[in-house]
PDB file of C-alpha atoms in Angstrom:
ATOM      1  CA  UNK A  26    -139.002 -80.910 203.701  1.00 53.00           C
ATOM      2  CA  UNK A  27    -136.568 -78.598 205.412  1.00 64.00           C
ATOM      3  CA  UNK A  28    -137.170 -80.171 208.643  1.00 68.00           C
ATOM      4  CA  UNK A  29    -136.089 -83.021 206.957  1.00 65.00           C
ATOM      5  CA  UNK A  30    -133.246 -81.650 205.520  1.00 72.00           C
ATOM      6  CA  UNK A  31    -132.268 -80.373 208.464  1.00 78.00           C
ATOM      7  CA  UNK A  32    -132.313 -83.704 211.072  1.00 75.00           C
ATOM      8  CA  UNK A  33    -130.291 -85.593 208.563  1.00 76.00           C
ATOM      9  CA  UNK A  34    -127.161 -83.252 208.161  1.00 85.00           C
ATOM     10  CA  UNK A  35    -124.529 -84.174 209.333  1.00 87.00           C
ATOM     11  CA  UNK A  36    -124.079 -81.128 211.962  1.00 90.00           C
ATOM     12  CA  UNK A  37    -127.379 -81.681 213.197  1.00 92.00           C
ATOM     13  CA  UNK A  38    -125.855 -85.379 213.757  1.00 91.00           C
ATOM     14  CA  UNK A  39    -122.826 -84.203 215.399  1.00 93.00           C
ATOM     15  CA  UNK A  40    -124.814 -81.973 217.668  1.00 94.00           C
ATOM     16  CA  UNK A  41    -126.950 -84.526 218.887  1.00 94.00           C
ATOM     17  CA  UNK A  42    -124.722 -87.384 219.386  1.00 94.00           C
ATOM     18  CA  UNK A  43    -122.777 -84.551 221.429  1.00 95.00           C
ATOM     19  CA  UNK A  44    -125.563 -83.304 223.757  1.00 96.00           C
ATOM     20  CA  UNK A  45    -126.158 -86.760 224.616  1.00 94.00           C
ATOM     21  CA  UNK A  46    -123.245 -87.206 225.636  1.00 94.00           C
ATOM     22  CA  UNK A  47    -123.080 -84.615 227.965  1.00 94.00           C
ATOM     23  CA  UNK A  48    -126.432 -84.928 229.367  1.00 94.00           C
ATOM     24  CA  UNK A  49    -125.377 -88.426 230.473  1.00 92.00           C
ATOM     25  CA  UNK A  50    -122.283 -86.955 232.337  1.00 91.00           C
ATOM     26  CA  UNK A  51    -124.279 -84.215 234.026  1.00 91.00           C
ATOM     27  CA  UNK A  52    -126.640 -86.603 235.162  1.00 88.00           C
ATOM     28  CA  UNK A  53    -123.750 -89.231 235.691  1.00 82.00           C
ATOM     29  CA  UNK A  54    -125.673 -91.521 234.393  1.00 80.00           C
ATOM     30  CA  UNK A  55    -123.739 -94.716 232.777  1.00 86.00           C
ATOM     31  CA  UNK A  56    -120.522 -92.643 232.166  1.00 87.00           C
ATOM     32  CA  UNK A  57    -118.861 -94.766 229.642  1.00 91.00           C
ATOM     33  CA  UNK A  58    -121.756 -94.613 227.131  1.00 93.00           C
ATOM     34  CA  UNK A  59    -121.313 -90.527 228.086  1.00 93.00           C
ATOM     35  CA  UNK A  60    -117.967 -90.541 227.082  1.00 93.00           C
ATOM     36  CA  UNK A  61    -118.427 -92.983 223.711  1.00 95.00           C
ATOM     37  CA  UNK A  62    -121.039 -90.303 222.999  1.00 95.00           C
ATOM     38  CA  UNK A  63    -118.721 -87.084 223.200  1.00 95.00           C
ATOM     39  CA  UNK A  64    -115.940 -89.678 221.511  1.00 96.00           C
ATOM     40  CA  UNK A  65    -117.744 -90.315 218.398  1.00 96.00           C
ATOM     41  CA  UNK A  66    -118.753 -86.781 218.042  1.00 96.00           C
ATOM     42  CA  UNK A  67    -115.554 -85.816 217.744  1.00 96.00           C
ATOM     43  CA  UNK A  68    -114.167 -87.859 215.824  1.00 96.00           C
ATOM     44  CA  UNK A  69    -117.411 -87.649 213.489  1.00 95.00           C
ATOM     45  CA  UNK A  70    -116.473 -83.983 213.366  1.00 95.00           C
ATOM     46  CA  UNK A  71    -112.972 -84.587 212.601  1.00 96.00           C
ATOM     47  CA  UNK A  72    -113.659 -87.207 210.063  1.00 96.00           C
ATOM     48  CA  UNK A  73    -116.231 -84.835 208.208  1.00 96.00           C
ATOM     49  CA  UNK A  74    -113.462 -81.945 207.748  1.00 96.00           C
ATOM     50  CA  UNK A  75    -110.758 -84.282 206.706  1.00 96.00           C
ATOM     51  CA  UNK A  76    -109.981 -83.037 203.159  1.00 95.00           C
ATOM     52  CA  UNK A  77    -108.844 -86.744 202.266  1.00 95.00           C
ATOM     53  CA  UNK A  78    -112.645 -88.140 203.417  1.00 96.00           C
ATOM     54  CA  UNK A  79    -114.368 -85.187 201.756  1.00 96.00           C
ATOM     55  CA  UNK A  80    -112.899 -85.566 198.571  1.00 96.00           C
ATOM     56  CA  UNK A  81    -113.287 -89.285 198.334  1.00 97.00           C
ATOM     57  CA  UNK A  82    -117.086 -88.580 199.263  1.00 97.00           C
ATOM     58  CA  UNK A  83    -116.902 -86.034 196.173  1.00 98.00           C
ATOM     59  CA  UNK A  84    -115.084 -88.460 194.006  1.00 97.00           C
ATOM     60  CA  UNK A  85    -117.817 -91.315 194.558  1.00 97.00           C
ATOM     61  CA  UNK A  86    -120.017 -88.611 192.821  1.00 98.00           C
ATOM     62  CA  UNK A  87    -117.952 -86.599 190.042  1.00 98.00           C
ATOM     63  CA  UNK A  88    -116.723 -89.590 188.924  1.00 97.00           C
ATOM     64  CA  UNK A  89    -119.787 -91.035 187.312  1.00 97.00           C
ATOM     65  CA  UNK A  90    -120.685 -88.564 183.826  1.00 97.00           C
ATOM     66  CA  UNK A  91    -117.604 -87.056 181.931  1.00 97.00           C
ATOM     67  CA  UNK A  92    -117.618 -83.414 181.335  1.00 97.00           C
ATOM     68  CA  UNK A  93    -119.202 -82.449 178.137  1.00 97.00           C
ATOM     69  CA  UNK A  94    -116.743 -81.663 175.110  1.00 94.00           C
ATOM     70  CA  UNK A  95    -117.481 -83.276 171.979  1.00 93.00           C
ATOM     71  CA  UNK A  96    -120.667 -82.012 170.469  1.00 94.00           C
ATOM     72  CA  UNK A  97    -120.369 -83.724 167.455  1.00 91.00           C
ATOM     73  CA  UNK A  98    -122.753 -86.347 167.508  1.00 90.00           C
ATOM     74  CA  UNK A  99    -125.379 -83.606 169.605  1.00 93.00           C
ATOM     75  CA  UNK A 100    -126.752 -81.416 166.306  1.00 86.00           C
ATOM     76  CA  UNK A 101    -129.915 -83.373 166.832  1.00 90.00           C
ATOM     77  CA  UNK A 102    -130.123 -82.452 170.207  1.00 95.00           C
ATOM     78  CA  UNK A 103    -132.832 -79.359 170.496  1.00 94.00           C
ATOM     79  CA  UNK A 104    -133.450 -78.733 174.566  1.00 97.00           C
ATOM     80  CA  UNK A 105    -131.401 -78.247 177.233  1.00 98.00           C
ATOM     81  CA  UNK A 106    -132.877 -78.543 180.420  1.00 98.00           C
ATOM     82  CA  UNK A 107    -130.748 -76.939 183.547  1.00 98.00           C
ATOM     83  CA  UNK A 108    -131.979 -77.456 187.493  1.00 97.00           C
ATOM     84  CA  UNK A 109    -131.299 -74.632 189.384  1.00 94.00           C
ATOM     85  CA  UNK A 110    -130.519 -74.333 193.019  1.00 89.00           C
ATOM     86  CA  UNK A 111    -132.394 -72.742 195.544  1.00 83.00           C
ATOM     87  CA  UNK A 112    -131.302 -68.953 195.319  1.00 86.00           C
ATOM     88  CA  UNK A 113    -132.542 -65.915 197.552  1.00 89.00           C
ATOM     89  CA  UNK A 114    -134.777 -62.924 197.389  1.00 88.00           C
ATOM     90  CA  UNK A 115    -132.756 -60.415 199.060  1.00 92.00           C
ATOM     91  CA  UNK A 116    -134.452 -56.913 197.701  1.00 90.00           C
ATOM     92  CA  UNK A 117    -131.830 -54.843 199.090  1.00 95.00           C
ATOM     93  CA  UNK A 118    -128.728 -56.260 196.813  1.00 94.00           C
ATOM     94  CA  UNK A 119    -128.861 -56.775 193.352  1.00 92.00           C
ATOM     95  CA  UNK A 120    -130.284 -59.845 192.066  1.00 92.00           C
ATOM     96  CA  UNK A 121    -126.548 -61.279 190.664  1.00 91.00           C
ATOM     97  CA  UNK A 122    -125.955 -61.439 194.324  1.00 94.00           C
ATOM     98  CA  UNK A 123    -129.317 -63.684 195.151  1.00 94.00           C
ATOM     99  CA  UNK A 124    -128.163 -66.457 192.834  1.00 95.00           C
ATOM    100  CA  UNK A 125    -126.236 -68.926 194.617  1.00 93.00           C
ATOM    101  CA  UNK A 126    -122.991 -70.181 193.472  1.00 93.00           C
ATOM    102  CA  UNK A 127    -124.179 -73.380 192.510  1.00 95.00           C
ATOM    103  CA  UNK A 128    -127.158 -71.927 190.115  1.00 95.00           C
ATOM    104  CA  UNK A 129    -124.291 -69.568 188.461  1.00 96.00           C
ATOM    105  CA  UNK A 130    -122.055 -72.831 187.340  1.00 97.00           C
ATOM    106  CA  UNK A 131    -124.522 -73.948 185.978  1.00 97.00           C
ATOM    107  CA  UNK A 132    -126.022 -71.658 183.990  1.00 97.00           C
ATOM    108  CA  UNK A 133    -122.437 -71.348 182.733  1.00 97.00           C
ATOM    109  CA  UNK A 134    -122.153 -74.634 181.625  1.00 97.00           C
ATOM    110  CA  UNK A 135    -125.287 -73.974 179.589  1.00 97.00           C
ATOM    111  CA  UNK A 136    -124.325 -71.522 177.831  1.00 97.00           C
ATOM    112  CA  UNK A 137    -121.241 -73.095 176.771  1.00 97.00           C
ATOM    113  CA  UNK A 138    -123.343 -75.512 175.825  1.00 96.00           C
ATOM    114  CA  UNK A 139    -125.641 -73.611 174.468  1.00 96.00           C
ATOM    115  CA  UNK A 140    -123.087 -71.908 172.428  1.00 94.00           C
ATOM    116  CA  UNK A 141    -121.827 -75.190 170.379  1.00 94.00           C
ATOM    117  CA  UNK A 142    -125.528 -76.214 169.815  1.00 92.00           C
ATOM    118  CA  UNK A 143    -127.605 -74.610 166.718  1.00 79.00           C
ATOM    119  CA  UNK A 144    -131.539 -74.189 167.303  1.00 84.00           C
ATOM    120  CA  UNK A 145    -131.256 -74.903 171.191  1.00 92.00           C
ATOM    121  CA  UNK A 146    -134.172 -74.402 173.226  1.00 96.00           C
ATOM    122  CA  UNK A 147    -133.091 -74.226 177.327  1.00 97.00           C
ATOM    123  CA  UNK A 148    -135.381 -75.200 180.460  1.00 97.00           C
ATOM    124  CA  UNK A 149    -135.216 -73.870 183.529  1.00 96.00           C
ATOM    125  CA  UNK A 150    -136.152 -76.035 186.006  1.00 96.00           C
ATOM    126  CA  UNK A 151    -136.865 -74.910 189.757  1.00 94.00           C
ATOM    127  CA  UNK A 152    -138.652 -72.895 192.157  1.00 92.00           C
ATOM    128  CA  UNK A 153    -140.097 -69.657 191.015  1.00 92.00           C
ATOM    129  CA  UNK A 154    -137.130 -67.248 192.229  1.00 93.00           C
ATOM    130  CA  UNK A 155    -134.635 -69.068 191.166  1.00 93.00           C
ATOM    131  CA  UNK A 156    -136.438 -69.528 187.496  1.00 91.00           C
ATOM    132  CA  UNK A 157    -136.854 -65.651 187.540  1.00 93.00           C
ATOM    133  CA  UNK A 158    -133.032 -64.799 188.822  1.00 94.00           C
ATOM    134  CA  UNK A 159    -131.323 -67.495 186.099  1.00 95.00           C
ATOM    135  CA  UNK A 160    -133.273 -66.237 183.502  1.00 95.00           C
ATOM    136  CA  UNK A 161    -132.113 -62.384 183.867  1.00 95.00           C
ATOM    137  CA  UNK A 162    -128.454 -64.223 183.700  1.00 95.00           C
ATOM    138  CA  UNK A 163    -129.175 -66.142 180.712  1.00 96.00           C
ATOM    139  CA  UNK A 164    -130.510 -62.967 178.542  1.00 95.00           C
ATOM    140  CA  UNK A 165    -127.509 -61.170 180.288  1.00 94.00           C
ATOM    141  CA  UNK A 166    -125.039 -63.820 179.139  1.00 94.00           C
ATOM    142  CA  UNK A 167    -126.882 -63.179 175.771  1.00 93.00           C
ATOM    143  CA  UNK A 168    -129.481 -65.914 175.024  1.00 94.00           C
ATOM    144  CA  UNK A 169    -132.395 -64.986 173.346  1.00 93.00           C
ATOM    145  CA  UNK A 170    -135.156 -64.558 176.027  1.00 93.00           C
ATOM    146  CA  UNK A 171    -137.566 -66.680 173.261  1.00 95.00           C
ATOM    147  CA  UNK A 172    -135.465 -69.541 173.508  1.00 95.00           C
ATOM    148  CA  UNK A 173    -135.885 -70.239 177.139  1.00 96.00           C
ATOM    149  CA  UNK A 174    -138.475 -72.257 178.027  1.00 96.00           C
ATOM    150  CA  UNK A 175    -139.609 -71.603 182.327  1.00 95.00           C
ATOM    151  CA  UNK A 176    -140.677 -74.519 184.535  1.00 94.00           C
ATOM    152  CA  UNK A 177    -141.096 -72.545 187.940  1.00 92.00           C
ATOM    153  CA  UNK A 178    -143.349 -75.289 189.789  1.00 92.00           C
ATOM    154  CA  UNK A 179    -140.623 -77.739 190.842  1.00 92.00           C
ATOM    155  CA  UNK A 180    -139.514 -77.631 194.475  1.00 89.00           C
ATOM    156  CA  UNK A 181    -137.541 -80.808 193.830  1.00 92.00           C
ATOM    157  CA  UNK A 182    -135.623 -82.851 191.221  1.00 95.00           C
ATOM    158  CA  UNK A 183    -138.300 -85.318 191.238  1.00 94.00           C
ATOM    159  CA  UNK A 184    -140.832 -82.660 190.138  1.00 94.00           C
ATOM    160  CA  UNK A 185    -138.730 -81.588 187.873  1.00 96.00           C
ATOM    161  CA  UNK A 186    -138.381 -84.736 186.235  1.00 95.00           C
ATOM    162  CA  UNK A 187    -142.023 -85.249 185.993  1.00 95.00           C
ATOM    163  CA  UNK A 188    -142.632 -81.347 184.923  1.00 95.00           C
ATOM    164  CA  UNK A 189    -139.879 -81.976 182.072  1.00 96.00           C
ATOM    165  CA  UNK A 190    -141.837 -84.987 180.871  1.00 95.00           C
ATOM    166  CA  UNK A 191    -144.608 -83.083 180.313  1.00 94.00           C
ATOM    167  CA  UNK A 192    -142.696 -80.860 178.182  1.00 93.00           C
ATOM    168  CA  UNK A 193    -140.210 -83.247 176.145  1.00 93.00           C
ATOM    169  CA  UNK A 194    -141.828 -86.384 176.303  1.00 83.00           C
ATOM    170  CA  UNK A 195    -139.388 -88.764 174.336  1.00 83.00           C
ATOM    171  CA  UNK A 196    -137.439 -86.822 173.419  1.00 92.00           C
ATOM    172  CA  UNK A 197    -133.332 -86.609 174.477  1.00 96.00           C
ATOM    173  CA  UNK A 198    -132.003 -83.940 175.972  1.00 97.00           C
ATOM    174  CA  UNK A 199    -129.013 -82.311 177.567  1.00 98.00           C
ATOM    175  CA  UNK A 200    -129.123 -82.280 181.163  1.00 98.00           C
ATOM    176  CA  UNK A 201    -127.077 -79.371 183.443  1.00 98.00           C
ATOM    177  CA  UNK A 202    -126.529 -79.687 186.899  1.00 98.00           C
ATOM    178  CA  UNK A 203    -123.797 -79.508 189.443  1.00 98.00           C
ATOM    179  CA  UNK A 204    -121.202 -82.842 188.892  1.00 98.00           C
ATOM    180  CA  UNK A 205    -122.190 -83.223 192.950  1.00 97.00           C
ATOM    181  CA  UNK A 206    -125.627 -83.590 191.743  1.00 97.00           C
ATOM    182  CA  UNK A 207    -125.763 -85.330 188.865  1.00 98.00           C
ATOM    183  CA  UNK A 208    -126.306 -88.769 189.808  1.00 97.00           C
ATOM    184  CA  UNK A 209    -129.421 -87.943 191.351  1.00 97.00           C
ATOM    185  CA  UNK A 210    -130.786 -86.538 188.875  1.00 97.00           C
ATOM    186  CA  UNK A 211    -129.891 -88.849 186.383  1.00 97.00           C
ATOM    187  CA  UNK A 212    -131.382 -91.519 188.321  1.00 95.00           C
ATOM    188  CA  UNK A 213    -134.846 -89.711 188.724  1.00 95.00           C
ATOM    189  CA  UNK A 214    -134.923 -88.403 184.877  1.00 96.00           C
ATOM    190  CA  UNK A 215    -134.500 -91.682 183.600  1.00 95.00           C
ATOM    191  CA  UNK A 216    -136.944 -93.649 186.553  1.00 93.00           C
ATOM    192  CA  UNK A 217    -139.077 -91.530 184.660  1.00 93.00           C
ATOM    193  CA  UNK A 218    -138.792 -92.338 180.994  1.00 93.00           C
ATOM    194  CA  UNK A 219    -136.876 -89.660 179.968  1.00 96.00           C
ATOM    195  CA  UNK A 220    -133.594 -89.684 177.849  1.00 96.00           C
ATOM    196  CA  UNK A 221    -130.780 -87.171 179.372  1.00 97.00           C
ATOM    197  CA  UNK A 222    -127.946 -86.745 178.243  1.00 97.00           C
ATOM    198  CA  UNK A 223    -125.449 -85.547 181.141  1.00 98.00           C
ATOM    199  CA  UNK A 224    -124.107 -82.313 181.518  1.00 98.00           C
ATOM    200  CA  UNK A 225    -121.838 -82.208 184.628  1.00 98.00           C
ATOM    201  CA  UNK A 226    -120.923 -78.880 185.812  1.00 97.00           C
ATOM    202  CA  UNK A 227    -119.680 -77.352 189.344  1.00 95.00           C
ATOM    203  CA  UNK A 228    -117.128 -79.390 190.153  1.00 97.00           C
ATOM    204  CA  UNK A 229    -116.285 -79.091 193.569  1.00 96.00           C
ATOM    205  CA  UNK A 230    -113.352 -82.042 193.384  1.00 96.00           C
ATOM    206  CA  UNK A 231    -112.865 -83.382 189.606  1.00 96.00           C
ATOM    207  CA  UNK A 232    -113.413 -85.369 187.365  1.00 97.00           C
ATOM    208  CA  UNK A 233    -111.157 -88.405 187.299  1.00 95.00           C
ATOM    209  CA  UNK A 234    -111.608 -91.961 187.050  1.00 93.00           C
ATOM    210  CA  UNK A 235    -109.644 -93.326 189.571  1.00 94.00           C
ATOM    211  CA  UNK A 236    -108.924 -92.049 193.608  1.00 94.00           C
ATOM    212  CA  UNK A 237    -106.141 -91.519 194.915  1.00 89.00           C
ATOM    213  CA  UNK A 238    -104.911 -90.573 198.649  1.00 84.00           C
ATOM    214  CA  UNK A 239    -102.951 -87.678 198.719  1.00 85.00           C
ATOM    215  CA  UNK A 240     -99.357 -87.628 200.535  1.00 87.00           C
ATOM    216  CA  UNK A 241     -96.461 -85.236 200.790  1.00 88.00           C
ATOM    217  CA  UNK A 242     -99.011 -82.221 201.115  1.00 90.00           C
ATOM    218  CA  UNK A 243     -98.353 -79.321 203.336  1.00 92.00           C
ATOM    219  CA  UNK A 244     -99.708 -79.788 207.056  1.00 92.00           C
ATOM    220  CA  UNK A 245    -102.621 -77.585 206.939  1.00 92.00           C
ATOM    221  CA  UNK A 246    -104.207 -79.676 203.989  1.00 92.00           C
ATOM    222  CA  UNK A 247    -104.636 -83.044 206.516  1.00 93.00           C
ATOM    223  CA  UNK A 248    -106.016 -80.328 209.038  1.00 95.00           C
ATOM    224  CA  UNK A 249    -109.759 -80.672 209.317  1.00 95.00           C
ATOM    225  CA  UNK A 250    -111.554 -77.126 208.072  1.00 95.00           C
ATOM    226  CA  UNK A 251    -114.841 -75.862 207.615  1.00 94.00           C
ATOM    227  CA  UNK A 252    -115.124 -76.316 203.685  1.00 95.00           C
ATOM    228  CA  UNK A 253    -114.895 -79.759 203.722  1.00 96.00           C
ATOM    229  CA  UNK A 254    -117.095 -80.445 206.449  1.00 95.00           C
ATOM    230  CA  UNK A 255    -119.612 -78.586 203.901  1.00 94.00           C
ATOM    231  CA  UNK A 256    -118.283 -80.738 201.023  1.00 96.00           C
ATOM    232  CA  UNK A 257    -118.888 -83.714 202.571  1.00 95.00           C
ATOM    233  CA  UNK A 258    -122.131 -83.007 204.030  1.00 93.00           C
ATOM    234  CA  UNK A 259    -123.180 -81.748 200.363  1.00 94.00           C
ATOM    235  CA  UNK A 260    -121.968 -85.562 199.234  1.00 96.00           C
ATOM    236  CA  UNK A 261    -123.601 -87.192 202.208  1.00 94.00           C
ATOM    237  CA  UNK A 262    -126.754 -85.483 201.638  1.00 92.00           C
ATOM    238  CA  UNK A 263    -126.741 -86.529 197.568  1.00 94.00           C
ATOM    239  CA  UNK A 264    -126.250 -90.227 199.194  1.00 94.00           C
ATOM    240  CA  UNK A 265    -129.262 -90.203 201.060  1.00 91.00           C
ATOM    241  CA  UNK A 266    -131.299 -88.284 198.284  1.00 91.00           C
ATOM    242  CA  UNK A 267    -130.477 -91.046 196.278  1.00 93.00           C
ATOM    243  CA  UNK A 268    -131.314 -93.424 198.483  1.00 91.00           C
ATOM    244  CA  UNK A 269    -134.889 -91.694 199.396  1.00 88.00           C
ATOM    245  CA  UNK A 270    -135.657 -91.207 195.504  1.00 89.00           C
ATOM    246  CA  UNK A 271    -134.822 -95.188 195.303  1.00 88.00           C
ATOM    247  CA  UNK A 272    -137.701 -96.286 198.330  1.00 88.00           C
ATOM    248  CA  UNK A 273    -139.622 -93.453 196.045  1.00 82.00           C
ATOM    249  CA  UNK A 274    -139.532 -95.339 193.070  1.00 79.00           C
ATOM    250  CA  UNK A 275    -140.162 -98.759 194.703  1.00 77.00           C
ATOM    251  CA  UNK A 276    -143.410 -97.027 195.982  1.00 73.00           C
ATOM    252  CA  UNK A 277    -144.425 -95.680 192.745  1.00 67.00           C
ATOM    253  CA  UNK A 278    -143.585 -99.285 190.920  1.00 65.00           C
ATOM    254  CA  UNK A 279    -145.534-101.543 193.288  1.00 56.00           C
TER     255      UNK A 279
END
């Protein structure tokens, strides 16, 4: 799976198109292919770290589920499940530093959540370090450690949909996971029967309903930088996740 994940970023891309490329002008071996090659990884590169493109790969995603703020029809509501991100096991720091950024947010938005809900029951979905970590930052946000409910054997949001099924059954729920994210997960909770409720949190652009392209910004915002390569190829690799989890379900249908 991380071999996977790996061939189909969008740096791994970039590199490959590029050493092609140049292996075709070393060998000088049909030189105008060579130089397409190193042409399109550049401007694949550029393209990637253009704040404009990033966001409007971010927007395609945050757009689709609201934040949460009215909790007045959601008294009936009794679990929240949360996904967390893969997080580290780094014994020589302290284990706030092993949880990722992403696993923080939303653990946040939980217990916001969590705090506006009566007789709330939270599950943690994930790997088994990451279900460990979140749950020391739950009880340390101060939520009773009985009310959290651990689901350590899901490596992916797909197993985590069918682990949470096991659990809830027909039963609605709130749903927590990055805004980046959400669609995904969405798509694969409900593929299996399940009723979320979404729960964006992590915002990495915003939520709003419509895009628009940004002008009369300093220079150094149409520069291309590193953090929006990573934004978009966070938002490119949600694309193709939901694409995979699509041929997925069309397997599991036929």
């Amino acid at each position: 799976m991380q071999l996977l994940k790996t061939i189909t970023s969008p740096i791994f891309i970039v590199i490959v198109i590029f050493a092609s490329g140049m292996l075709l002008l070393i060998l000088k071996k049909k030189e105008s292919l060579a130089r397409f090659f190193l042409g399109l990884s550049f401007i694949t590169l550029c393209l990637l770290g253009f704040r404009p493109f990033s966001n409007y790969l971010l927007w395609g995603l945050e757009r689709k589920y609201p934040p949460l703020t009215n909790f007045n029809d959601l008294h009936d509501i009794h679990y929240i499940v949360v996904l967390t991100d893969w997080d580290s096991d780094n014994p020589t720091v302290p284990y706030t530093s092993n949880i990722g950024y992403r696993s923080a947010f939303r653990i946040l938005e939980t217990n916001r959540i969590y705090m506006n809900l009566s007789r709330c029951k939270i599950i943690l979905s994930g790997g088994p370090v990451s279900a460990k970590l979140t749950t020391k930052l739950m009880v340390l946000l101060g939520i009773q450690k009985e009310n959290i409910i651990i689901d350590d054997k899901a490596e992916n949001t797909w197993e985590s949909a069918i682990n949470v099924k096991k659990i809830l059954s027909g039963q609605p729920f709130i749903l927590v996971t990055s805004a980046i994210h959400l669609p995904r997960a969405m798509n694969s909770f409900v593929r299996h029967g399940l009723k979320p409720i979404p729960a964006p949190a992590d915002f990495s652009y915003g939520y709003y309903q419509d895009f628009t392209i940004p002008l009369g910004k300093p220079l150094a915002y149409y520069i291309p930088n590193v953090n929006s390569f990573l934004n978009s190829h966070s938002a490119l690799y949600e694309y193709l996740g939901m694409f995979w989890y699509s041929i997925k379900s069309m397997v599991k249908d036929s």
